[in-house]
Short mmCIF file of C-alpha atoms and ligand atoms in Angstrom, two decimals:
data_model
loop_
_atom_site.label_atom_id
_atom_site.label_comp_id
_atom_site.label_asym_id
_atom_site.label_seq_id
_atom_site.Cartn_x
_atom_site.Cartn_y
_atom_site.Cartn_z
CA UNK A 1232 28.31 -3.66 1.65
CA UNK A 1233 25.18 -1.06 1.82
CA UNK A 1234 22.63 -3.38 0.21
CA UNK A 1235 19.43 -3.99 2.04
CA UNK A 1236 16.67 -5.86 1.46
CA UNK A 1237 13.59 -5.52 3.19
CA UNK A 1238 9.37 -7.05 3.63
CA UNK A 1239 7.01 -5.44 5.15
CA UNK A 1240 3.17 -4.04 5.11
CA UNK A 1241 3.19 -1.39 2.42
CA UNK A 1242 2.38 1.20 5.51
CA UNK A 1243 5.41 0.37 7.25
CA UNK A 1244 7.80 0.85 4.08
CA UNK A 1245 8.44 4.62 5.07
CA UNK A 1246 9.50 3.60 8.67
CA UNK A 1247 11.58 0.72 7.92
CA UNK A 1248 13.64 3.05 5.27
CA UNK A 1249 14.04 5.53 7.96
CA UNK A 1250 15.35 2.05 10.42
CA UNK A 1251 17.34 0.90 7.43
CA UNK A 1252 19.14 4.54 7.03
CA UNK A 1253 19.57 4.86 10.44
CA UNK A 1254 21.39 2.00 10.91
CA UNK A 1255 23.57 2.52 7.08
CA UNK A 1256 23.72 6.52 5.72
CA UNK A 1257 24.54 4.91 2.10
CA UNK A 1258 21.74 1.76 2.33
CA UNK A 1259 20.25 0.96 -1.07
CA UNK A 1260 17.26 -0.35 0.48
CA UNK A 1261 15.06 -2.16 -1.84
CA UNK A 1262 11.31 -4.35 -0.96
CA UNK A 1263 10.32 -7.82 -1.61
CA UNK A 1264 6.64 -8.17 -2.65
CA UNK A 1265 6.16 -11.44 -0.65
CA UNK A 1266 7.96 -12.98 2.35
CA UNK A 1267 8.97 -15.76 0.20
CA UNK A 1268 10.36 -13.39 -2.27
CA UNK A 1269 12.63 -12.02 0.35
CA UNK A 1270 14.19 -15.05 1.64
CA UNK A 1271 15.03 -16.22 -2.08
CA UNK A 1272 16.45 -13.27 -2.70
CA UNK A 1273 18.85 -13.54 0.39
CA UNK A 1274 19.52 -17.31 -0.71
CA UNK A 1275 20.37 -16.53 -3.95
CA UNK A 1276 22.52 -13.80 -3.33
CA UNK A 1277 26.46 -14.21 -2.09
CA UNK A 1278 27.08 -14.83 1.72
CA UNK A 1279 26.74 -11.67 3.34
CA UNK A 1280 25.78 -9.24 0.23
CA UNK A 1281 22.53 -8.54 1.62
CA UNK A 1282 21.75 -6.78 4.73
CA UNK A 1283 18.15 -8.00 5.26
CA UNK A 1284 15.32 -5.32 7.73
CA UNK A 1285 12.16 -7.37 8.37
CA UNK A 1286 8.98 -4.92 9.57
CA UNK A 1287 5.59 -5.27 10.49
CA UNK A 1288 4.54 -7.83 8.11
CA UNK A 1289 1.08 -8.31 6.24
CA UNK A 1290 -1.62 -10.74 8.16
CA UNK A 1291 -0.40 -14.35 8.05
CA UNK A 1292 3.41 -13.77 8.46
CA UNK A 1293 5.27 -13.47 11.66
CA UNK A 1294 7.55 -10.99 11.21
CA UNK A 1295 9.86 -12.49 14.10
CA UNK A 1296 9.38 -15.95 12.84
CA UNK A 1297 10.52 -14.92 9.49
CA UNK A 1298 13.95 -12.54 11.45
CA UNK A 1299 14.66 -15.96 12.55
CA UNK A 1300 13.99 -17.81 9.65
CA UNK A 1301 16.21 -15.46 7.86
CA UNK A 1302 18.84 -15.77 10.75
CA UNK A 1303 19.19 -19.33 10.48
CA UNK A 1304 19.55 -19.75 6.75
CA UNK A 1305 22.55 -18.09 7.26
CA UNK A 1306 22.91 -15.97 4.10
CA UNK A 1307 22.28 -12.25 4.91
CA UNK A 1308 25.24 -9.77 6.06
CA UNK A 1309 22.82 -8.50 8.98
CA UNK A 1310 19.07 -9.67 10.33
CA UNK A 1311 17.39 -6.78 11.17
CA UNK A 1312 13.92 -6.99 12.88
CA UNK A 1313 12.50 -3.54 12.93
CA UNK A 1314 8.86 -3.01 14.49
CA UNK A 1315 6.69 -0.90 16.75
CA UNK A 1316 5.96 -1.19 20.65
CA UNK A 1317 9.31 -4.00 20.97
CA UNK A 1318 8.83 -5.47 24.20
CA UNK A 1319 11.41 -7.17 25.98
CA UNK A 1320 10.16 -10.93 25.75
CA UNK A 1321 10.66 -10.26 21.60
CA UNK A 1322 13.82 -9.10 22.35
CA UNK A 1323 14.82 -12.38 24.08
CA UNK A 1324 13.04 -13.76 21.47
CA UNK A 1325 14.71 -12.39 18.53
CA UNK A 1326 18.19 -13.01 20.00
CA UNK A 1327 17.66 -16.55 20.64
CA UNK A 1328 16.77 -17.06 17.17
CA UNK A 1329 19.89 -15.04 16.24
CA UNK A 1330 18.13 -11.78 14.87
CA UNK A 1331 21.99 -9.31 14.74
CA UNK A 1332 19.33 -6.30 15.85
CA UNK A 1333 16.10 -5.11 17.20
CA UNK A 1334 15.14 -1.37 15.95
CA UNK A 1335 11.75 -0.05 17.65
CA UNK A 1336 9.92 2.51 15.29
CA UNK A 1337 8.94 3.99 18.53
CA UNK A 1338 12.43 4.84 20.20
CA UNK A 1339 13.61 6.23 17.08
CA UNK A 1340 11.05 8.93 17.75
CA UNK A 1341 11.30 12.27 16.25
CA UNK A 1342 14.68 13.65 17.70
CA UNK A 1343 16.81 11.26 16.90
CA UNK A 1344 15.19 9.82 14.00
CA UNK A 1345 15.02 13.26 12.40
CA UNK A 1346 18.27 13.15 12.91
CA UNK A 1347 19.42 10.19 11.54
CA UNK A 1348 17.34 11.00 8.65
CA UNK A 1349 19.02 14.52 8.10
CA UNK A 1350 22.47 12.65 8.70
CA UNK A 1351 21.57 10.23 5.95
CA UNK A 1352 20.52 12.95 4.07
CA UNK A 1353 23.80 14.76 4.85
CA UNK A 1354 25.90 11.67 3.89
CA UNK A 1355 27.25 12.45 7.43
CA UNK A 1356 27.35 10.09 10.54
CA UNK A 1357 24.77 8.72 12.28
CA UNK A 1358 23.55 6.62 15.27
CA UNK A 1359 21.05 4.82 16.17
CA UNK A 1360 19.97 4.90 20.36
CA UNK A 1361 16.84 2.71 19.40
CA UNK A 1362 18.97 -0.15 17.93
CA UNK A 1363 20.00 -2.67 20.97
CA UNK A 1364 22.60 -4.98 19.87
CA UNK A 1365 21.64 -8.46 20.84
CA UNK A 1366 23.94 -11.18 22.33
CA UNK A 1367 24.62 -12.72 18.75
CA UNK A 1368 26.91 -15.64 19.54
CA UNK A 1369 23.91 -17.64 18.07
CA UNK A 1370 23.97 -15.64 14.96
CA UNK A 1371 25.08 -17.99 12.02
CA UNK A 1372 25.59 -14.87 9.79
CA UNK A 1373 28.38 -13.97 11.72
CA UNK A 1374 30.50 -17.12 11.54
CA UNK A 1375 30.61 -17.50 15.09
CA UNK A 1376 29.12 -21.15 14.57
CA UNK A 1377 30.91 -22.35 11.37
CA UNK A 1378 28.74 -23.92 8.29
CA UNK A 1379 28.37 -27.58 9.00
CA UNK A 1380 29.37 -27.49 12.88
CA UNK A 1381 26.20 -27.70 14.16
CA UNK A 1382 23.49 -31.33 13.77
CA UNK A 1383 21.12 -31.61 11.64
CA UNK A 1384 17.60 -30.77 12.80
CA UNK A 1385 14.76 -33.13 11.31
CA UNK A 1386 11.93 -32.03 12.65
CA UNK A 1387 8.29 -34.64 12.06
CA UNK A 1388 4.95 -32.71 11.66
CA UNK A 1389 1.75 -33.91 10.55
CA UNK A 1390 -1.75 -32.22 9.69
CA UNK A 1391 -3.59 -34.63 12.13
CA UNK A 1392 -2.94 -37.19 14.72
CA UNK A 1393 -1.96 -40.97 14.49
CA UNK A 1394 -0.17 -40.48 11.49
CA UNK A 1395 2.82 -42.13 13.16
CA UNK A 1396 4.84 -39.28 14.03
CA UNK A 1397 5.95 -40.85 17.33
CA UNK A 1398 6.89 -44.21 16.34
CA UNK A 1399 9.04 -42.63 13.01
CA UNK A 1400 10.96 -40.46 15.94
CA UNK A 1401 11.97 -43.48 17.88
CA UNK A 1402 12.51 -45.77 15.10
CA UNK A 1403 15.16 -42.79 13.39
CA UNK A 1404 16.08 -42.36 16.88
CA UNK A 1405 16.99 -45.75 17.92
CA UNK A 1406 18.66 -46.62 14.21
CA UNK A 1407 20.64 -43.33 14.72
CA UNK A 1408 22.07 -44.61 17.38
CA UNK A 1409 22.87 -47.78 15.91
CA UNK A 1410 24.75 -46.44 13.15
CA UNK A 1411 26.69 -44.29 15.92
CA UNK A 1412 25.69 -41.34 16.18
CA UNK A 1413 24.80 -39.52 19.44
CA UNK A 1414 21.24 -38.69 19.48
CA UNK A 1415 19.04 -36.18 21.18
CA UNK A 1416 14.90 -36.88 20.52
CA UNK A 1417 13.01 -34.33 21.40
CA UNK A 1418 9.45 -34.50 22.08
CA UNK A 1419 7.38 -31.75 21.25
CA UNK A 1420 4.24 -32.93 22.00
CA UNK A 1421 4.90 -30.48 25.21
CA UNK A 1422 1.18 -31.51 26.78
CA UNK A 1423 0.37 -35.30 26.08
CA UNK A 1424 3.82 -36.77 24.23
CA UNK A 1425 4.84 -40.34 25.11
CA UNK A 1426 7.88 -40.58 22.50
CA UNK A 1427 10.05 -41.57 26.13
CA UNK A 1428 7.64 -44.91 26.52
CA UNK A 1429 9.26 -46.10 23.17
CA UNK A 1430 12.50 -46.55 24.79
CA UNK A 1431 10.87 -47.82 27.94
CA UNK A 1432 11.25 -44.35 30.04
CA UNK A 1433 8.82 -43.52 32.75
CA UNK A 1434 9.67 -39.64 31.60
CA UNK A 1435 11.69 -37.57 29.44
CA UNK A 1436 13.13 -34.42 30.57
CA UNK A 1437 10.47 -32.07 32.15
CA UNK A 1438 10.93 -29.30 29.40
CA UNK A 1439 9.18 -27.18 31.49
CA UNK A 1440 11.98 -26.96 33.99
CA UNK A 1441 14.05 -25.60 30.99
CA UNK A 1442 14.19 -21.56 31.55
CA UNK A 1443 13.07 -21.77 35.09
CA UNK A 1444 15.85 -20.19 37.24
CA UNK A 1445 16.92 -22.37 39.99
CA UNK A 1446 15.03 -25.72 38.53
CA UNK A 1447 17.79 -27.10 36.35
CA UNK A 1448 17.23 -24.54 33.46
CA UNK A 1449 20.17 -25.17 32.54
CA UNK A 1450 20.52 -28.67 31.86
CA UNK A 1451 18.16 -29.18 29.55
CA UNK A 1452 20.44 -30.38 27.31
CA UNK A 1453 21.16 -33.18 29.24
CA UNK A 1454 17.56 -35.11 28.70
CA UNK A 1455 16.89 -38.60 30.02
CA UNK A 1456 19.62 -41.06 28.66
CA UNK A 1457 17.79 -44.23 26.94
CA UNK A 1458 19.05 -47.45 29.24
CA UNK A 1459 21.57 -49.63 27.07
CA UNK A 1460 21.98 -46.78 24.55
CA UNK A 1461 23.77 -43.90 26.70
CA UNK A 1462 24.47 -41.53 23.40
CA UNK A 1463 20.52 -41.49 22.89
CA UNK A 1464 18.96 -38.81 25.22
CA UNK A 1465 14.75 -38.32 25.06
CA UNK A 1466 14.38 -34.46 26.09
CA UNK A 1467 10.28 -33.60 26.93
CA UNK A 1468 7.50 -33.22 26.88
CA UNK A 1469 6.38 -31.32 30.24
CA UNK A 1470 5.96 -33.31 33.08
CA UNK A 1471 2.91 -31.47 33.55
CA UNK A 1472 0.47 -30.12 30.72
CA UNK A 1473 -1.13 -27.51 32.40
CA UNK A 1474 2.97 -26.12 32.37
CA UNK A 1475 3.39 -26.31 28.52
CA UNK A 1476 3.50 -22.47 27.83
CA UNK A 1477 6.43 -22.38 30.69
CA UNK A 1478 8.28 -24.39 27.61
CA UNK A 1479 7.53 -22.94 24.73
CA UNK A 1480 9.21 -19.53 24.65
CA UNK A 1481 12.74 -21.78 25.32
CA UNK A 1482 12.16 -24.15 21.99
CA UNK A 1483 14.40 -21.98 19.78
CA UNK A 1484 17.42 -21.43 21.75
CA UNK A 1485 16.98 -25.00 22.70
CA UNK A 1486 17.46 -26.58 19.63
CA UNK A 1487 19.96 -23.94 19.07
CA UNK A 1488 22.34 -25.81 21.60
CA UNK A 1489 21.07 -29.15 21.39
CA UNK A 1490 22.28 -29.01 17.66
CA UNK A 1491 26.02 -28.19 18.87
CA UNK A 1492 25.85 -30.89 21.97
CA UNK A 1493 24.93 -34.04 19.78
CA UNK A 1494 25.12 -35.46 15.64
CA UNK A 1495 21.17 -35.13 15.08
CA UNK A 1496 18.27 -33.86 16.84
CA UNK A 1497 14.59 -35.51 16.04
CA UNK A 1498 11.87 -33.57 16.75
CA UNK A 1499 8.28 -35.03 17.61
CA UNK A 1500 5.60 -32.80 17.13
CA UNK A 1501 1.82 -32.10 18.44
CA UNK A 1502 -0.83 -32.39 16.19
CA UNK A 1503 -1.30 -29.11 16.72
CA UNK A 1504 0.94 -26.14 14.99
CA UNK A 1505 1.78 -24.54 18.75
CA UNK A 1506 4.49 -21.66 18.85
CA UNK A 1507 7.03 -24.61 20.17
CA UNK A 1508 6.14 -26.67 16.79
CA UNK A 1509 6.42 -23.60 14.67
CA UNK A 1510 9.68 -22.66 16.67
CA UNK A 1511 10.84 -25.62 15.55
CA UNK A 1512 9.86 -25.92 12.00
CA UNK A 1513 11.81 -22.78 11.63
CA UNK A 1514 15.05 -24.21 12.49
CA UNK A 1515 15.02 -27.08 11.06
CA UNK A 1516 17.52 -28.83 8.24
CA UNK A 1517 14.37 -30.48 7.09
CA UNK A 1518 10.86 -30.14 8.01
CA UNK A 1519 9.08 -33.58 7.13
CA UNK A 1520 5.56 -33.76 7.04
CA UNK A 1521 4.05 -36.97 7.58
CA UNK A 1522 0.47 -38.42 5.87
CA UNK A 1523 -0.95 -41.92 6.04
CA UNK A 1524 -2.46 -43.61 3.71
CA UNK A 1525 -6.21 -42.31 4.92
CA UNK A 1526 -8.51 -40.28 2.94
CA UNK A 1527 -8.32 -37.07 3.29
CA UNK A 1528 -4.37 -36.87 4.09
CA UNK A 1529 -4.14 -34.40 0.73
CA UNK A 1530 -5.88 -31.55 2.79
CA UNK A 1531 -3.74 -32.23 5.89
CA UNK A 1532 -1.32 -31.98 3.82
CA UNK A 1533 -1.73 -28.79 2.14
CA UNK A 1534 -2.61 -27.43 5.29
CA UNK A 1535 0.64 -28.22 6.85
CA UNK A 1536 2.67 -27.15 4.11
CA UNK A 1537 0.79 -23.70 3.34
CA UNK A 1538 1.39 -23.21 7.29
CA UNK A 1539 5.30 -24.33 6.94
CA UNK A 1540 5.92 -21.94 4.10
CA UNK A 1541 3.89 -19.19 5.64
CA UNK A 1542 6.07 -19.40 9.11
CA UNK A 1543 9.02 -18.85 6.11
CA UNK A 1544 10.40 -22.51 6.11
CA UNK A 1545 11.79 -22.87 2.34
CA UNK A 1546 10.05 -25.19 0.55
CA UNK A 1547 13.42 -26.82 -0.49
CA UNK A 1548 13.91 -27.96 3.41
CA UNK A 1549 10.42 -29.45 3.27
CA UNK A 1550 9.84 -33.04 2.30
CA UNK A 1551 6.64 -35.33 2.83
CA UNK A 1552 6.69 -38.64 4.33
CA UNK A 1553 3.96 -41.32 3.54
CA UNK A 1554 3.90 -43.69 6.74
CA UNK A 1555 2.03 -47.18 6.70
CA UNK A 1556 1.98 -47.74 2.77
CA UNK A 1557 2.53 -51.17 1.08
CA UNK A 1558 5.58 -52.24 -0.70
CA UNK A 1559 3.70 -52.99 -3.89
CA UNK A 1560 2.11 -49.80 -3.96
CA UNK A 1561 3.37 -46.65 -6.01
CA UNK A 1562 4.18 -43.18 -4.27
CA UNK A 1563 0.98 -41.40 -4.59
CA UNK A 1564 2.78 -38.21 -6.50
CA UNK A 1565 -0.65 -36.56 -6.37
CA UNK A 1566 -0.38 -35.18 -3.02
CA UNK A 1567 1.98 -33.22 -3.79
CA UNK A 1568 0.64 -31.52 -6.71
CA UNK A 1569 0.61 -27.61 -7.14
CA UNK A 1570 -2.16 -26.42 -4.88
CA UNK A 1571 -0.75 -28.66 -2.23
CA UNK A 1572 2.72 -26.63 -3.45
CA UNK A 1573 4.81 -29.60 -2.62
CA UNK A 1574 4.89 -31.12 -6.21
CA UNK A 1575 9.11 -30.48 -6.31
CA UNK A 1576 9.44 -31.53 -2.75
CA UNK A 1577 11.71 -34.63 -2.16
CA UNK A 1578 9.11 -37.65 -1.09
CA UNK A 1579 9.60 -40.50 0.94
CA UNK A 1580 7.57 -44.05 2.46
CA UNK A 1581 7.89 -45.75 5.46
CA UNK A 1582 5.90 -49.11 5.49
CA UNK A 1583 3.37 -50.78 7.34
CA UNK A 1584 4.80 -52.88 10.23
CA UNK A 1585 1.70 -54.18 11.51
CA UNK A 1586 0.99 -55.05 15.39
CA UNK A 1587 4.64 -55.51 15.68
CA UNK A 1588 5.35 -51.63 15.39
CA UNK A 1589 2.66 -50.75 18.27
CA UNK A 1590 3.62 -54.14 20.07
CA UNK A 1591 7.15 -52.99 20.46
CA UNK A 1592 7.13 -48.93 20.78
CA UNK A 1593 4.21 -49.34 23.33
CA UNK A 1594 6.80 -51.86 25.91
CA UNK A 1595 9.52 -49.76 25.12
CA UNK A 1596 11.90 -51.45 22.55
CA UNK A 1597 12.52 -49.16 20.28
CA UNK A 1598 15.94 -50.35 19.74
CA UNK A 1599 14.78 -53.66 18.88
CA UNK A 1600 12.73 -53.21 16.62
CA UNK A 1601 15.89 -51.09 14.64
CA UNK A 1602 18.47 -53.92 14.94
CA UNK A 1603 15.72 -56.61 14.25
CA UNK A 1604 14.93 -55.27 11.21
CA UNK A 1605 11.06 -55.25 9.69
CA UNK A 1606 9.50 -53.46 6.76
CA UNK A 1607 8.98 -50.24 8.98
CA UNK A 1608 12.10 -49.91 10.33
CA UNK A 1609 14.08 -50.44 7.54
CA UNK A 1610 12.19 -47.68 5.69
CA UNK A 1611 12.37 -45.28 8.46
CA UNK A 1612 16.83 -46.31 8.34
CA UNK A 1613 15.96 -45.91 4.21
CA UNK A 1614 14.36 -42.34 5.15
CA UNK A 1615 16.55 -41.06 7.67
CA UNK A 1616 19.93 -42.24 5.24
CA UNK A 1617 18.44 -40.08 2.82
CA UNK A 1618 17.73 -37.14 4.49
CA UNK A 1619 21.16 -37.21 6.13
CA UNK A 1620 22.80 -37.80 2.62
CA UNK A 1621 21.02 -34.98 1.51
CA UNK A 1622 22.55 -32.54 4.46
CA UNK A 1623 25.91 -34.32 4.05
CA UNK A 1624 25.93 -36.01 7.36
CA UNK A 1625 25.42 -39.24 6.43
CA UNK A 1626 27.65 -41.05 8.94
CA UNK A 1627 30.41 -43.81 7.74
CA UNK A 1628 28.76 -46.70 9.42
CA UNK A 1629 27.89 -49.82 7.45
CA UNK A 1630 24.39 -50.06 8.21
CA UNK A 1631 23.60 -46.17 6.80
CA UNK A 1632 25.98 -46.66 3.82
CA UNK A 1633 23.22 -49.81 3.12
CA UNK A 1634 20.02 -48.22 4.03
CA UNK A 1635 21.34 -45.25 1.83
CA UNK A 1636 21.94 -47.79 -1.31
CA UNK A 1637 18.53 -49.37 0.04
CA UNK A 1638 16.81 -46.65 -1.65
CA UNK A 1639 13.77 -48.05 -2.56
CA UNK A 1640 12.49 -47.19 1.13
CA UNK A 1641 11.26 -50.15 2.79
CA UNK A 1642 12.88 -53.57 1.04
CA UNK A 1643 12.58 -55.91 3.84
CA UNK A 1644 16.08 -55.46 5.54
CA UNK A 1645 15.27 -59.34 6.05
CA UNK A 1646 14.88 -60.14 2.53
CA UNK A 1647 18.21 -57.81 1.61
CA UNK A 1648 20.05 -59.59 4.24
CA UNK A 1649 18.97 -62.87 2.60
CA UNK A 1650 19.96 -61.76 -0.60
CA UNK A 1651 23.24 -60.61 1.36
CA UNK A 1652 23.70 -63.46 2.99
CA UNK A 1653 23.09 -65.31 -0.31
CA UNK A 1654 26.43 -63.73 -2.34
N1 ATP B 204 4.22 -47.89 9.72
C1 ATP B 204 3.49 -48.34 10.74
N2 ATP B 204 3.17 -49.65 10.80
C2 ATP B 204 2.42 -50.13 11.81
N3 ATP B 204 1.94 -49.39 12.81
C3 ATP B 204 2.21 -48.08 12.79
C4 ATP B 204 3.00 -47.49 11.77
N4 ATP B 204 3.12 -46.17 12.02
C5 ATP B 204 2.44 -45.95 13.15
N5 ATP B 204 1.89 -47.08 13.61
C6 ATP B 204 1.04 -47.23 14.80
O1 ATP B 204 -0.01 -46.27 14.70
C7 ATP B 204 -0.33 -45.74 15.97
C8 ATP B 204 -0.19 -44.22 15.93
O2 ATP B 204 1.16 -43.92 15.70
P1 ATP B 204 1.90 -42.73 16.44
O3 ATP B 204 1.53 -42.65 17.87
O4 ATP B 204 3.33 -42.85 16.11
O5 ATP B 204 1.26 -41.50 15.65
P2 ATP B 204 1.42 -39.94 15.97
O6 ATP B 204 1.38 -39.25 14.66
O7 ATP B 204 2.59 -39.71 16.82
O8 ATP B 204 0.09 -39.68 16.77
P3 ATP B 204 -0.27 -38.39 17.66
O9 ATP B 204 -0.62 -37.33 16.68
O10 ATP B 204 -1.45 -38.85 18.46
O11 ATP B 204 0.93 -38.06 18.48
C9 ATP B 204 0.62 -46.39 16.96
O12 ATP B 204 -0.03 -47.46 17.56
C10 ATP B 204 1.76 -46.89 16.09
O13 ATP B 204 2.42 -47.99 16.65
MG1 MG B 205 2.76 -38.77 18.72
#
């Protein structure tokens, strides 16, 4: 139980061994070369072998985002975020995203780091005044929230805008519900989103109210329940967009309880990668980044997933969606090829729906357009029977055991019925 594993800048490798002995006189600390390397590592090794220190990381990784990355997968005995100058909104930070500990190079200082260094040294005892346990009933690694108990997160994220992020939200949303399931859909889009108008809301729930003491912080969770569909709730975006960054710091323990208060969570996204997208691609089941059919949706692409995996979101929770394609065409398996780095993620197509898509998500009937049935929707049921196969939550009803067998995405639900209906 004194294994460690560690990434960080080369310069910070003395000062997180000092953190890591500190915290364990007998650690057998050793580095990862890449941040990638170091969460394989952790998911390859036993539940709770690996004691895991992240520290000042090179430019281009967050070493918070990947604490919390490494927090949620679940594996590692301990999450340790060690660092310089820890302030106290990373603190907050770190223990919503269910970091075990936050160890400031600072605090340690010379006394008492000297000291646990010479105790290490010693093989004697040791403490650690710099260390401030966090509040860690959100820490996975702990067991406090069993494997399994909590919803599956699907998070939608595209390189650029109109790729039909929105309308794959509500249609997953509003077949979700369909097949049972309570549903929260959560619109990300914190300055301009309109995922409520699909299900004919004037408003979701003003996100940035969530955190503000006194202003109903606390019942986020709640979100605005969809008329006729009471088990689907539409949480966001900010009523306001000038009050966005009010919202943001509050995505990650968000999802955190939304994911133990309903069956699945759908996230819409902004075009653009803000820290609420990025808090959210981190604790996702499945991260699913969405193209079109338009040139140039290879580079999106890449640019997405190069972002994904730098935030530390595994490549095997990433998947690529290809909206508005035609039945008769063939999966275009060249966007995912190597420099894209997607070529072994799992690849899906919804299907052009034409003006009925827009016609219906722009007065609000979402639901309709999932129990009528069309080309789109029964790709998107396809999709999301897939994806919650995959995370073993596909739920008993009828209609997902048939868009899971469906699995040539898109077969007109109309033309299946008919062949149904024809037995
Ligand atoms: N498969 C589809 N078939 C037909 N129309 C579609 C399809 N997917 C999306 N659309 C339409 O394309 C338009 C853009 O879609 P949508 O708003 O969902 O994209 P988005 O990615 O959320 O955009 P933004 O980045 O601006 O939020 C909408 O009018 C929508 O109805
Ligand atoms: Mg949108």
């Amino acid at each position: 139980m004194n294994d460690w594993i560690s990434f960080c800048g080369e310069t910070s490798r003395p000062d997180v061994t000092r953190a890591c002995l500190a915290l364990d006189t007998s650690a057998r600390l050793e580095f990862a070369t890449s941040a990638d390397g170091l969460r394989r590592a952790v998911f390859e090794s036993a539940p709770g072998e690996l004691g895991v220190i992240v520290g000042p990381a090179p430019d281009g990784v967050s070493d918070v985002n990947l604490a919390a990355a490494l927090a949620h997968d679940g594996n590692a005995r301990r999450v340790v975020l060690a660092t310089a100058g820890v302030s106290g909104s990373l603190r907050s930070r770190a223990a919503r995203a269910g970091v075990d500990l936050v160890v400031d190079f600072e605090e340690l200082g010379e006394g008492p780091c000297a000291e646990a260094g010479r105790s290490a040294a010693d093989g004697g005892p040791c403490t650690l005044p710099a260390a401030v346990p966090l509040p860690t009933s959100s820490s996975r690694s702990e067991g406090t929230a069993p494997e399994g108990s909590a919803a599956p997160v699907l998070v939608f994220c595209s390189g650029r805008g109109g790729v039909g992020k929105t309308s794959i939200v509500a249609a997953a949303a509003a077949q979700a519900t369909l097949w049972g399931l309570r549903v929260v859909a959560l619109d990300l889009d914190l300055s301009c989103g309109n995922l409520y108008s699909c299900f004919g809301l004037t408003g979701g729930f003003d996100l940035a109210r969530h955190g503000v003491p006194g202003e109903g912080g606390t019942d986020a969770t709640r979100g605005v329940c969809v008329g006729g569909a009471p088990s689907l709730r539409v949480l966001g975006p900010c009523e306001r967009p000038e009050t966005a960054e009010l919202a943001m710091p509050h995505v990650g323990g968000l999802l955190e309880r939304l994911s133990h208060e309903c069956d699945l969570v759908l996230v819409d996204t902004s075009t653009t990668f803000t820290d609420a997208v990025a808090q959210a691609a981190q604790r996702s089941d499945r991260l699913v980044l969405v193209t079109d059919t338009r040139p140039g949706a290879a580079a999106a692409l890449a640019r997405m997933a190069g972002l994904a995996v730098r935030l530390g979101v595994a490549r095997t929770r990433i998947a690529r969606l290809e909206n508005r394609t035609s039945p008769r065409s063939r999966m275009d398996f060249a966007l995912g090829r190597a420099e894209v780095g997607l070529e072994a993620a799992r690849a899906f197509r919804t299907f052009e729906g034409g003006a009925e898509v827009s016609d219906l998500l722009s007065s609000g009937d979402a639901l309709d357009l999932a129990e009528a049935g069309s080309a789109f929707s029964d790709s998107v049921a396809c999709v999301l029977a897939q994806l919650l196969a995959e995370l073993g939550r596909l739920p008993p009803a009828e209609g997902a055991q048939q868009a899971l067998e469906a699995d040539a995405p898109g077969r007109h639900r109309g033309l299946l019925g008919r062949l149904r209906e024809a037995r």
